[in-house]
Amino acid sequence: MFYLLKLLCGTRKSLFLSRKILTPESQLKKSKAQQKTVEERAAERAARKANNENNNIFPQSNKEKRATILSRNTAYQKEYEAAERAIVEAKREARKTGAYYVEAQPKLVFVVRIKGINKIAPKPRKVLQLLRLTQINSGVFIKVTKATSELLKLVEPYVAYGYPSYSTVRQLVYKRGFGKINKQRIALSENSIVEASLGKFGILSIDDLIHEIVSVGPNFKQANNFLWPFKLSNPNGGWGVPRKFKHFIQGGSFGNREEFINKLVKAMN
């Protein structure tokens, strides 16, 4: 009897083991993949939290942070409106006295690559790579300096550029904006993404980022490098010129188009 019971127990154990062994391999792989995903997400949340704590120069609760962002946005709006009024009043005063109003030299340009890789000399090709314009219809912001002006001259036949307005910058960032985080292209869907990378520079929100770009502030380099080059579309209705690869002032598309860059970006955005 004892031997019979032992034999039955052994049979049940072998059946249990066989069932365990016969678990579908696809199910095992799926379980492992799910577990790995859970662990990766937990690690990512922990890293993001630690990064936020390290980069945030103003430790605040979420409520205080929202209040800070809101007050900054209000201040930015007043600043933009005051700047526009100042220009209008200066032009009005100039007309009264019979003088000419000359606006300050722009500090920011937006550059769009309009030519592909064919028939580009090595030096301009290298400059395009330096400016992060590696694809056709890609665009970047550039601070106007003597050095960048010389670089733009070298690649002028392959790009269109000009002076973007606040509205253009805002629409680009909100519609086409992506950040560079750990060499990955991440959509700017919430303020925490910006804060995680630029919080140590006092840039806590997307509007802070826009203001830093528009005003070419002290942290422009960090803010601009954080932005992934914008991927634009072909202009709605085409380029509207018979010869695309002629200078803008000759009826073409490339070169400096000053404030008319806003119209082009609107058609490509």
XYZ file of N, CA and C in Angstrom:
807
model
N 0.838 -1.215 0.000
C 0.000 0.000 0.000
C 0.874 1.266 0.000
N 1.878 1.276 0.879
C 2.783 2.432 0.949
C 3.471 2.673 -0.390
N 3.890 1.576 -0.994
C 4.556 1.690 -2.297
C 3.612 2.258 -3.347
N 2.341 1.844 -3.291
C 1.349 2.331 -4.253
C 1.103 3.829 -4.089
N 0.992 4.285 -2.804
C 0.803 5.722 -2.545
C 2.001 6.534 -3.032
N 3.192 6.036 -2.784
C 4.411 6.727 -3.222
C 4.449 6.846 -4.736
N 4.007 5.756 -5.388
C 3.991 5.760 -6.850
C 3.002 6.788 -7.392
N 1.813 6.883 -6.746
C 0.806 7.857 -7.167
C 1.306 9.284 -6.964
N 1.924 9.530 -5.799
C 2.476 10.881 -5.533
C 3.543 11.242 -6.555
N 4.394 10.286 -6.889
C 5.429 10.539 -7.890
C 4.845 10.832 -9.250
N 3.750 10.140 -9.572
C 3.082 10.371 -10.858
C 2.504 11.772 -10.926
N 1.852 12.194 -9.805
C 1.288 13.551 -9.772
C 2.389 14.600 -9.899
N 3.495 14.353 -9.199
C 4.612 15.307 -9.258
C 5.174 15.407 -10.673
N 5.304 14.249 -11.327
C 5.831 14.261 -12.699
C 4.872 14.953 -13.655
N 3.540 14.777 -13.407
C 2.556 15.470 -14.236
C 2.649 16.974 -14.046
N 2.819 17.395 -12.770
C 2.943 18.827 -12.475
C 4.171 19.423 -13.158
N 5.300 18.681 -13.076
C 6.525 19.171 -13.707
C 6.382 19.231 -15.222
N 5.687 18.220 -15.771
C 5.515 18.219 -17.221
C 4.659 19.383 -17.674
N 3.634 19.707 -16.852
C 2.808 20.862 -17.187
C 3.630 22.142 -17.149
N 4.490 22.204 -16.123
C 5.332 23.402 -15.998
C 6.279 23.532 -17.184
N 6.822 22.414 -17.614
C 7.756 22.429 -18.733
C 7.032 22.757 -20.034
N 5.782 22.314 -20.123
C 5.032 22.489 -21.360
C 4.373 23.862 -21.490
N 4.695 24.805 -20.590
C 4.187 26.170 -20.726
C 4.698 26.758 -22.044
N 3.819 27.306 -22.865
C 4.237 27.818 -24.190
C 5.389 28.810 -24.084
N 6.348 28.649 -24.971
C 7.527 29.517 -24.950
C 7.159 30.970 -25.224
N 6.174 31.172 -26.089
C 5.737 32.537 -26.396
C 5.191 33.235 -25.153
N 4.494 32.440 -24.291
C 3.952 33.023 -23.054
C 5.068 33.419 -22.106
N 6.082 32.548 -22.014
C 7.220 32.860 -21.148
C 7.930 34.128 -21.619
N 8.135 34.242 -22.929
C 8.791 35.432 -23.480
C 7.966 36.682 -23.220
N 6.644 36.536 -23.368
C 5.754 37.675 -23.135
C 5.814 38.130 -21.684
N 5.829 37.159 -20.758
C 5.902 37.489 -19.327
C 7.211 38.195 -18.995
N 8.315 37.671 -19.554
C 9.615 38.298 -19.315
C 9.659 39.715 -19.877
N 9.092 39.891 -21.075
C 9.078 41.220 -21.696
C 8.251 42.198 -20.875
N 7.106 41.737 -20.371
C 6.265 42.607 -19.546
C 6.976 42.998 -18.260
N 7.643 42.014 -17.638
C 8.378 42.302 -16.406
C 9.507 43.293 -16.664
N 10.197 43.114 -17.788
C 11.287 44.022 -18.137
C 10.765 45.432 -18.373
N 9.608 45.552 -19.038
C 9.007 46.864 -19.291
C 8.640 47.558 -17.993
N 8.055 46.799 -17.066
C 7.683 47.364 -15.760
C 8.912 47.875 -15.028
N 9.992 47.083 -15.041
C 11.223 47.488 -14.355
C 11.846 48.720 -15.011
N 11.837 48.760 -16.346
C 12.414 49.909 -17.055
C 11.635 51.185 -16.767
N 10.309 51.082 -16.744
C 9.491 52.262 -16.463
C 9.691 52.753 -15.039
N 9.824 51.813 -14.111
C 10.071 52.198 -12.720
C 11.423 52.896 -12.589
N 12.437 52.353 -13.275
C 13.760 52.977 -13.240
C 13.743 54.354 -13.891
N 12.976 54.476 -14.985
C 12.869 55.769 -15.676
C 12.196 56.812 -14.788
N 11.128 56.398 -14.088
C 10.453 57.332 -13.178
C 11.371 57.767 -12.048
N 12.132 56.813 -11.514
C 13.053 57.143 -10.427
C 14.153 58.088 -10.902
N 14.679 57.821 -12.113
C 15.733 58.686 -12.655
C 15.211 60.081 -12.941
N 13.978 60.162 -13.480
C 13.388 61.466 -13.776
C 13.153 62.263 -12.496
N 12.697 61.565 -11.455
C 12.457 62.233 -10.180
C 13.755 62.760 -9.589
N 14.806 61.915 -9.645
C 16.106 62.348 -9.127
C 16.665 63.501 -9.938
N 16.485 63.441 -11.267
C 16.965 64.505 -12.146
C 16.248 65.812 -11.866
N 14.939 65.721 -11.647
C 14.160 66.919 -11.325
C 14.637 67.550 -10.029
N 14.904 66.707 -9.023
C 15.349 67.227 -7.729
C 16.717 67.878 -7.835
N 17.599 67.287 -8.689
C 18.946 67.840 -8.835
C 18.959 69.120 -9.654
N 18.110 69.176 -10.694
C 18.123 70.309 -11.617
C 17.267 71.471 -11.172
N 16.311 71.232 -10.308
C 15.384 72.284 -9.922
C 16.049 73.232 -8.935
N 16.352 74.439 -9.383
C 17.028 75.391 -8.514
C 16.051 76.061 -7.572
N 14.747 75.910 -7.810
C 13.731 76.455 -6.928
C 12.848 75.306 -6.428
N 13.256 74.591 -5.355
C 12.438 73.488 -4.865
C 11.055 73.990 -4.471
N 10.021 73.514 -5.151
C 8.669 73.987 -4.924
C 7.695 72.822 -4.996
N 6.543 73.015 -4.384
C 5.468 72.058 -4.565
C 4.867 72.273 -5.948
N 4.054 71.311 -6.383
C 3.429 71.431 -7.704
C 2.557 72.676 -7.799
N 1.859 72.993 -6.718
C 0.988 74.167 -6.713
C 1.803 75.450 -6.854
N 2.904 75.541 -6.106
C 3.769 76.725 -6.188
C 4.421 76.831 -7.564
N 4.786 75.671 -8.110
C 5.430 75.663 -9.427
C 4.471 76.170 -10.505
N 3.215 75.710 -10.435
C 2.214 76.173 -11.404
C 1.995 77.678 -11.291
N 1.987 78.180 -10.058
C 1.812 79.620 -9.849
C 2.993 80.396 -10.431
N 4.207 79.864 -10.250
C 5.405 80.510 -10.797
C 5.356 80.554 -12.321
N 4.993 79.436 -12.931
C 4.911 79.364 -14.392
C 3.857 80.324 -14.921
N 2.704 80.388 -14.240
C 1.624 81.279 -14.678
C 2.042 82.741 -14.595
N 2.706 83.108 -13.501
C 3.139 84.504 -13.348
C 4.198 84.864 -14.388
N 5.080 83.931 -14.690
C 6.090 84.176 -15.724
C 5.433 84.364 -17.089
N 4.461 83.513 -17.414
C 3.777 83.631 -18.706
C 3.093 84.984 -18.848
N 2.480 85.458 -17.749
C 1.833 86.773 -17.765
C 2.860 87.874 -18.002
N 4.007 87.755 -17.326
C 5.071 88.752 -17.495
C 5.619 88.735 -18.920
N 5.781 87.542 -19.484
C 6.270 87.440 -20.863
C 5.310 88.117 -21.830
N 4.013 87.890 -21.656
C 3.017 88.476 -22.548
C 3.063 89.993 -22.489
N 3.184 90.538 -21.277
C 3.287 91.992 -21.120
C 4.558 92.518 -21.780
N 5.638 91.754 -21.658
C 6.912 92.160 -22.261
C 6.811 92.208 -23.783
N 6.203 91.190 -24.388
C 6.058 91.160 -25.848
C 5.172 92.313 -26.336
N 4.071 92.549 -25.632
C 3.153 93.624 -26.027
C 3.814 94.988 -25.876
N 4.584 95.174 -24.802
C 5.276 96.447 -24.587
C 6.310 96.695 -25.683
N 7.015 95.645 -26.101
C 8.019 95.787 -27.162
C 7.361 96.184 -28.485
N 6.211 95.579 -28.793
C 5.493 95.926 -30.024
C 5.003 97.368 -29.988
N 4.471 97.794 -28.839
C 3.996 99.181 -28.712
C 5.137 100.170 -28.848
N 6.295 99.822 -28.294
C 7.451 100.721 -28.365
C 7.883 100.941 -29.814
N 7.854 99.882 -30.621
C 8.232 100.007 -32.034
C 7.227 100.868 -32.790
N 5.934 100.640 -32.533
C 4.887 101.430 -33.200
C 5.018 102.905 -32.846
N 5.243 103.202 -31.569
C 5.379 104.597 -31.135
C 6.627 105.240 -31.717
N 7.724 104.469 -31.794
C 8.960 105.014 -32.360
C 8.776 105.351 -33.838
N 8.071 104.493 -34.577
C 7.802 104.768 -35.992
C 6.901 105.990 -36.154
N 5.932 106.132 -35.259
C 5.019 107.273 -35.322
C 5.769 108.578 -35.067
N 6.660 108.564 -34.073
C 7.449 109.759 -33.768
C 8.382 110.110 -34.918
N 8.943 109.077 -35.561
C 9.846 109.327 -36.689
C 9.098 109.987 -37.844
N 7.870 109.550 -38.104
C 7.078 110.155 -39.179
C 6.746 111.613 -38.870
N 6.484 111.904 -37.605
C 6.154 113.280 -37.223
C 7.308 114.230 -37.484
N 8.511 113.762 -37.231
C 9.693 114.621 -37.389
C 10.326 114.509 -38.777
N 9.740 113.674 -39.645
C 10.292 113.501 -40.985
C 11.546 112.665 -41.017
N 11.784 111.900 -39.958
C 12.982 111.056 -39.897
C 12.622 109.616 -40.274
N 13.617 108.766 -40.253
C 13.422 107.349 -40.548
C 13.703 106.537 -39.288
N 12.854 105.556 -39.072
C 13.075 104.676 -37.923
C 13.798 103.416 -38.391
N 14.930 103.146 -37.777
C 15.714 101.955 -38.106
C 15.640 101.001 -36.919
N 15.080 99.828 -37.164
C 14.949 98.848 -36.080
C 16.312 98.287 -35.698
N 16.391 97.796 -34.466
C 17.633 97.199 -33.982
C 17.977 95.953 -34.795
N 19.262 95.676 -34.896
C 19.705 94.501 -35.637
C 19.158 93.235 -34.982
N 18.448 92.398 -35.728
C 17.903 91.162 -35.138
C 19.005 90.274 -34.570
N 18.680 89.594 -33.485
C 19.646 88.711 -32.834
C 19.376 87.235 -33.116
N 18.250 86.950 -33.776
C 17.855 85.560 -33.990
C 17.441 85.336 -35.436
N 17.899 84.235 -36.019
C 17.437 83.835 -37.352
C 16.937 82.394 -37.284
N 16.004 82.102 -38.178
C 15.551 80.723 -38.349
C 15.984 80.282 -39.734
N 16.671 79.145 -39.796
C 17.264 78.662 -41.043
C 16.599 77.353 -41.451
N 16.174 77.282 -42.718
C 15.543 76.072 -43.261
C 16.381 75.571 -44.431
N 16.721 74.309 -44.410
C 17.445 73.721 -45.538
C 16.455 73.389 -46.647
N 16.744 73.847 -47.879
C 15.796 73.648 -48.981
C 16.387 72.813 -50.117
N 17.627 72.363 -49.956
C 18.273 71.566 -51.012
C 18.772 70.258 -50.420
N 18.700 69.183 -51.219
C 19.141 67.867 -50.775
C 20.652 67.719 -50.791
N 21.119 66.473 -50.916
C 22.553 66.196 -50.780
C 23.296 66.235 -52.111
N 22.582 66.294 -53.220
C 23.239 66.227 -54.526
C 23.980 67.523 -54.849
N 25.180 67.358 -55.396
C 25.986 68.472 -55.907
C 26.253 69.540 -54.844
N 26.595 69.099 -53.643
C 26.999 70.026 -52.582
C 28.475 69.794 -52.304
N 29.270 70.861 -52.354
C 30.708 70.762 -52.121
C 30.976 70.328 -50.675
N 32.148 69.752 -50.418
C 32.449 69.243 -49.069
C 32.370 70.302 -47.966
N 32.849 71.521 -48.254
C 32.860 72.541 -47.200
C 31.448 72.968 -46.798
N 30.572 73.335 -47.761
C 29.192 73.642 -47.370
C 28.479 72.464 -46.708
N 28.789 71.246 -47.158
C 28.175 70.062 -46.548
C 28.562 69.964 -45.067
N 29.838 70.265 -44.777
C 30.312 70.219 -43.390
C 29.636 71.299 -42.552
N 29.450 72.474 -43.136
C 28.790 73.565 -42.411
C 27.334 73.205 -42.116
N 26.657 72.593 -43.073
C 25.269 72.170 -42.852
C 25.182 71.166 -41.707
N 26.157 70.261 -41.636
C 26.196 69.310 -40.523
C 26.448 70.031 -39.203
N 27.324 71.035 -39.241
C 27.625 71.809 -38.037
C 26.396 72.556 -37.534
N 25.583 73.028 -38.469
C 24.354 73.745 -38.109
C 23.196 72.792 -37.797
N 23.458 71.495 -37.874
C 22.454 70.444 -37.602
C 21.362 70.381 -38.673
N 21.678 70.879 -39.859
C 20.730 70.833 -40.977
C 21.096 69.653 -41.873
N 20.837 68.455 -41.386
C 21.265 67.244 -42.083
C 20.231 66.724 -43.072
N 19.012 67.260 -43.035
C 17.949 66.789 -43.927
C 17.272 67.974 -44.600
N 16.712 67.723 -45.777
C 15.955 68.767 -46.459
C 14.696 69.090 -45.651
N 14.308 70.361 -45.652
C 13.150 70.879 -44.908
C 13.339 70.836 -43.393
N 14.563 70.648 -42.924
C 14.824 70.756 -41.488
C 15.183 72.204 -41.164
N 14.851 72.631 -39.949
C 15.081 74.023 -39.568
C 15.624 74.152 -38.160
N 16.439 75.189 -37.933
C 17.026 75.446 -36.612
C 17.067 76.951 -36.354
N 17.112 77.294 -35.069
C 17.339 78.679 -34.661
C 18.836 78.906 -34.512
N 19.291 80.093 -34.899
C 20.709 80.433 -34.796
C 20.838 81.854 -34.258
N 21.745 82.028 -33.318
C 22.047 83.358 -32.786
C 22.925 84.106 -33.784
N 22.557 85.348 -34.063
C 23.296 86.135 -35.053
C 24.589 86.660 -34.434
N 25.702 86.179 -34.944
C 27.023 86.679 -34.573
C 27.842 86.809 -35.855
N 29.029 87.346 -35.731
C 29.892 87.467 -36.908
C 30.230 86.083 -37.464
N 30.494 85.132 -36.571
C 30.859 83.779 -37.000
C 29.695 83.080 -37.701
N 28.495 83.152 -37.110
C 27.346 82.471 -37.724
C 26.944 83.142 -39.034
N 27.144 84.457 -39.129
C 26.844 85.151 -40.387
C 27.750 84.656 -41.511
N 29.018 84.413 -41.193
C 29.948 83.882 -42.195
C 29.560 82.458 -42.610
N 29.113 81.660 -41.639
C 28.688 80.296 -41.957
C 27.465 80.300 -42.870
N 26.537 81.220 -42.604
C 25.333 81.303 -43.436
C 25.673 81.698 -44.868
N 26.689 82.536 -45.039
C 27.109 82.912 -46.390
C 27.620 81.693 -47.168
N 28.305 80.784 -46.452
C 28.858 79.595 -47.111
C 27.765 78.641 -47.596
N 26.659 78.595 -46.863
C 25.596 77.636 -47.219
C 24.366 78.334 -47.787
N 24.487 79.613 -48.131
C 23.326 80.386 -48.579
C 22.587 79.760 -49.767
N 23.279 79.171 -50.754
C 22.536 78.585 -51.889
C 21.687 77.363 -51.519
N 21.835 76.865 -50.300
C 21.135 75.635 -49.910
C 20.102 75.858 -48.804
N 19.973 77.105 -48.338
C 19.068 77.372 -47.213
C 18.260 78.640 -47.467
N 17.130 78.724 -46.768
C 16.356 79.967 -46.687
C 16.335 80.365 -45.221
N 16.541 81.644 -44.943
C 16.567 82.068 -43.544
C 16.041 83.486 -43.411
N 15.752 83.847 -42.184
C 15.221 85.175 -41.911
C 14.975 85.349 -40.426
N 14.271 86.431 -40.094
C 14.091 86.815 -38.695
C 12.688 86.429 -38.233
N 12.573 85.379 -37.408
C 11.245 84.899 -37.007
C 10.598 85.802 -35.966
N 9.281 85.905 -36.033
C 8.522 86.650 -35.028
C 8.256 85.753 -33.822
N 7.782 86.387 -32.748
C 7.421 85.614 -31.553
C 6.359 84.575 -31.892
N 5.376 84.961 -32.696
C 4.300 84.047 -33.070
C 4.839 82.831 -33.819
N 5.798 83.058 -34.713
C 6.382 81.953 -35.476
C 7.137 80.993 -34.572
N 7.935 81.541 -33.659
C 8.698 80.693 -32.730
C 7.749 79.860 -31.876
N 6.710 80.505 -31.377
C 5.747 79.808 -30.518
C 5.050 78.664 -31.269
N 4.607 78.946 -32.496
C 3.919 77.915 -33.277
C 4.849 76.755 -33.608
N 6.103 77.056 -33.912
C 7.064 75.998 -34.210
C 7.285 75.090 -33.006
N 7.520 75.688 -31.845
C 7.831 74.897 -30.651
C 6.629 74.059 -30.223
N 5.450 74.667 -30.252
C 4.269 73.938 -29.790
C 3.816 72.864 -30.779
N 3.984 73.114 -32.069
C 3.497 72.152 -33.066
C 4.557 71.148 -33.490
N 5.797 71.604 -33.634
C 6.850 70.735 -34.167
C 7.986 70.507 -33.177
N 7.820 70.965 -31.933
C 8.922 70.920 -30.985
C 9.199 69.532 -30.416
N 10.459 69.132 -30.469
C 10.927 67.894 -29.841
C 12.207 68.213 -29.077
N 12.363 67.575 -27.930
C 13.564 67.778 -27.136
C 14.535 66.621 -27.299
N 15.810 66.898 -27.027
C 16.844 65.867 -27.103
C 17.161 65.410 -25.690
N 16.711 64.204 -25.343
C 16.905 63.648 -24.006
C 17.574 62.289 -24.152
N 18.794 62.188 -23.612
C 19.574 60.944 -23.733
C 19.690 60.498 -25.194
N 19.932 61.485 -26.068
C 20.105 61.249 -27.503
C 18.844 60.700 -28.169
N 17.702 60.894 -27.516
C 16.431 60.463 -28.086
C 15.561 61.670 -28.384
N 14.696 61.536 -29.383
C 13.799 62.610 -29.816
C 12.467 62.462 -29.083
N 12.225 63.375 -28.126
C 11.050 63.286 -27.261
C 10.147 64.491 -27.520
N 8.857 64.237 -27.761
C 7.898 65.318 -28.005
C 7.733 66.174 -26.758
N 7.626 67.493 -26.954
C 7.442 68.418 -25.825
C 5.958 68.466 -25.469
N 5.490 67.415 -24.842
C 4.065 67.282 -24.523
C 3.699 67.875 -23.172
N 4.696 68.115 -22.311
C 4.409 68.682 -20.995
C 5.626 69.437 -20.475
N 5.383 70.321 -19.509
C 6.449 71.173 -18.982
C 7.538 70.379 -18.270
N 7.176 69.257 -17.664
C 8.151 68.482 -16.891
C 9.296 67.978 -17.765
N 9.036 67.760 -19.052
C 10.094 67.308 -19.963
C 11.152 68.395 -20.118
N 10.696 69.641 -20.235
C 11.622 70.774 -20.346
C 12.366 70.975 -19.031
N 11.635 70.917 -17.930
C 12.238 71.160 -16.618
C 13.304 70.124 -16.284
N 13.070 68.868 -16.676
C 14.017 67.803 -16.361
C 15.394 68.069 -16.957
N 15.436 68.695 -18.144
C 16.713 68.951 -18.814
C 17.246 70.360 -18.597
N 16.345 71.341 -18.437
C 16.775 72.744 -18.377
C 16.417 73.425 -17.064
N 15.910 72.662 -16.094
C 15.531 73.260 -14.814
C 16.688 73.931 -14.101
N 17.899 73.401 -14.266
C 19.064 73.990 -13.600
C 19.413 75.361 -14.172
N 18.863 75.688 -15.344
C 19.062 77.014 -15.932
C 17.860 77.928 -15.686
N 16.931 77.482 -14.851
C 15.753 78.292 -14.540
C 14.662 78.214 -15.584
N 14.769 77.278 -16.526
C 13.757 77.098 -17.576
C 12.850 75.952 -17.146
N 11.644 76.298 -16.690
C 10.753 75.318 -16.076
C 9.603 74.885 -16.974
N 9.347 75.610 -18.050
C 8.172 75.316 -18.873
C 8.484 75.555 -20.348
N 7.534 75.169 -21.195
C 7.692 75.380 -22.637
C 7.727 76.872 -22.950
N 6.919 77.666 -22.231
C 6.923 79.115 -22.468
C 8.230 79.751 -22.018
N 8.849 79.218 -20.957
C 10.188 79.678 -20.575
C 11.179 79.409 -21.703
N 11.064 78.230 -22.294
C 11.944 77.854 -23.405
C 11.752 78.791 -24.592
N 10.492 79.091 -24.921
C 10.196 80.002 -26.032
C 10.771 81.385 -25.757
N 10.614 81.869 -24.529
C 11.123 83.200 -24.175
C 12.639 83.250 -24.285
N 13.308 82.175 -23.859
C 14.771 82.136 -23.940
C 15.232 82.187 -25.393
N 14.491 81.532 -26.291
C 14.844 81.536 -27.712
C 14.567 82.907 -28.324
N 13.366 83.450 -28.092
C 12.971 84.726 -28.701
C 13.880 85.858 -28.243
N 14.183 85.884 -26.953
C 14.989 86.978 -26.395
C 16.484 86.739 -26.548
N 16.871 85.542 -27.049
C 18.288 85.154 -27.131
C 18.942 85.449 -25.781
N 18.402 84.805 -24.759
C 18.842 85.030 -23.387
C 20.190 84.410 -23.085
N 20.627 84.519 -21.830
C 21.953 84.014 -21.444
C 22.095 82.500 -21.573
N 20.976 81.782 -21.535
C 21.017 80.322 -21.661
C 20.493 79.861 -23.026
N 20.642 80.732 -24.024
C 20.153 80.400 -25.368
C 20.831 79.146 -25.913
N 22.116 79.026 -25.712
C 22.855 77.878 -26.261
C 22.300 76.564 -25.726
N 22.092 76.503 -24.399
C 21.574 75.273 -23.794
C 20.145 74.991 -24.262
N 19.325 76.051 -24.327
C 17.930 75.884 -24.750
C 17.854 75.443 -26.209
N 18.682 76.041 -27.060
C 18.651 75.717 -28.486
C 19.189 74.314 -28.751
N 20.240 73.925 -28.025
C 20.780 72.575 -28.197
C 19.805 71.511 -27.701
N 18.974 71.878 -26.736
C 17.961 70.942 -26.242
C 16.907 70.653 -27.314
N 16.601 71.662 -28.126
C 15.593 71.490 -29.179
C 16.147 70.649 -30.328
N 15.414 69.623 -30.683
C 15.771 68.827 -31.867
C 15.467 69.666 -33.112
N 16.296 69.574 -34.169
C 15.980 70.325 -35.399
C 14.546 70.063 -35.853
N 13.858 71.122 -36.235
C 12.451 71.016 -36.633
C 12.344 70.327 -37.994
N 11.426 69.382 -38.085
C 11.166 68.694 -39.347
C 9.903 69.282 -39.963
N 10.087 70.097 -41.003
C 8.969 70.781 -41.643
C 8.516 70.030 -42.892
N 7.366 70.441 -43.414
C 6.818 69.841 -44.636
C 7.120 70.746 -45.829
N 6.880 70.243 -47.023
C 6.965 71.109 -48.200
C 5.901 72.196 -48.094
N 6.167 73.404 -48.593
C 5.191 74.493 -48.459
C 3.862 74.151 -49.110
N 2.785 74.540 -48.458
C 1.458 74.360 -49.050
C 1.365 75.153 -50.350
N 0.996 74.488 -51.436
C 0.902 75.169 -52.721
C 2.223 75.302 -53.440
N 3.276 74.646 -52.923
C 4.581 74.716 -53.569
C 5.357 75.963 -53.171
N 6.509 76.138 -53.796
C 7.380 77.266 -53.472
C 6.910 78.567 -54.113
N 6.078 78.472 -55.130
C 5.504 79.678 -55.722
C 6.464 80.493 -56.553
N 7.571 79.878 -56.970
C 8.551 80.590 -57.801
C 8.952 79.680 -58.958
N 9.270 80.268 -60.135
C 9.660 79.434 -61.282
C 11.025 78.780 -61.100
N 11.938 79.469 -60.422
C 13.286 78.938 -60.207
C 13.559 78.927 -58.714
N 13.444 77.750 -58.114
C 13.619 77.632 -56.659
C 15.036 77.988 -56.232
N 16.031 77.566 -57.014
C 17.412 77.738 -56.598
C 18.019 79.010 -57.180
N 17.276 80.111 -57.041
C 17.792 81.457 -57.268
C 17.611 82.225 -55.970
N 18.352 83.309 -55.831
C 18.256 84.081 -54.590
C 16.862 84.677 -54.444
N 16.453 84.859 -53.214
C 15.105 85.363 -52.926
C 14.861 86.721 -53.576
N 15.866 87.581 -53.562
C 15.678 88.918 -54.126
C 15.635 88.889 -55.655
N 16.004 87.741 -56.250
C 15.928 87.573 -57.702
C 14.711 86.738 -58.112
N 13.796 86.551 -57.174
C 12.598 85.778 -57.470
C 12.713 84.305 -57.160
N 13.775 83.908 -56.462
C 13.962 82.502 -56.095
C 13.569 82.233 -54.652
N 14.203 81.230 -54.061
C 13.818 80.812 -52.711
C 14.946 80.868 -51.695
N 16.213 80.730 -52.121
C 17.264 80.644 -51.108
C 17.737 82.025 -50.666
N 18.485 82.027 -49.571
C 19.057 83.272 -49.066
C 18.222 83.933 -47.986
N 18.647 85.144 -47.632
C 18.011 85.897 -46.547
C 16.722 86.543 -47.046
N 15.597 86.180 -46.423
C 14.311 86.781 -46.776
C 13.761 87.614 -45.620
N 14.621 87.904 -44.640
C 14.289 88.778 -43.509
C 12.954 88.381 -42.875
N 11.994 89.334 -42.729
C 10.742 88.996 -42.034
C 9.832 88.089 -42.869
N 10.118 87.922 -44.156
C 9.288 87.054 -44.994
C 9.492 85.573 -44.675
N 10.451 85.266 -43.807
C 10.624 83.880 -43.369
C 9.385 83.403 -42.623
N 8.668 84.337 -41.993
C 7.469 83.956 -41.237
C 6.397 83.371 -42.151
N 6.257 83.939 -43.332
C 5.274 83.430 -44.294
C 5.665 82.034 -44.775
N 6.956 81.826 -45.015
C 7.425 80.517 -45.470
C 7.215 79.457 -44.391
N 7.574 79.790 -43.147
C 7.417 78.825 -42.048
C 5.950 78.468 -41.847
N 5.083 79.461 -41.979
C 3.646 79.197 -41.833
C 3.162 78.210 -42.887
N 3.709 78.325 -44.106
C 3.314 77.408 -45.180
C 3.906 76.011 -44.996
N 5.021 75.912 -44.258
C 5.693 74.624 -44.074
C 5.350 73.959 -42.747
N 4.712 74.698 -41.850
C 4.464 74.185 -40.494
C 3.208 73.311 -40.442
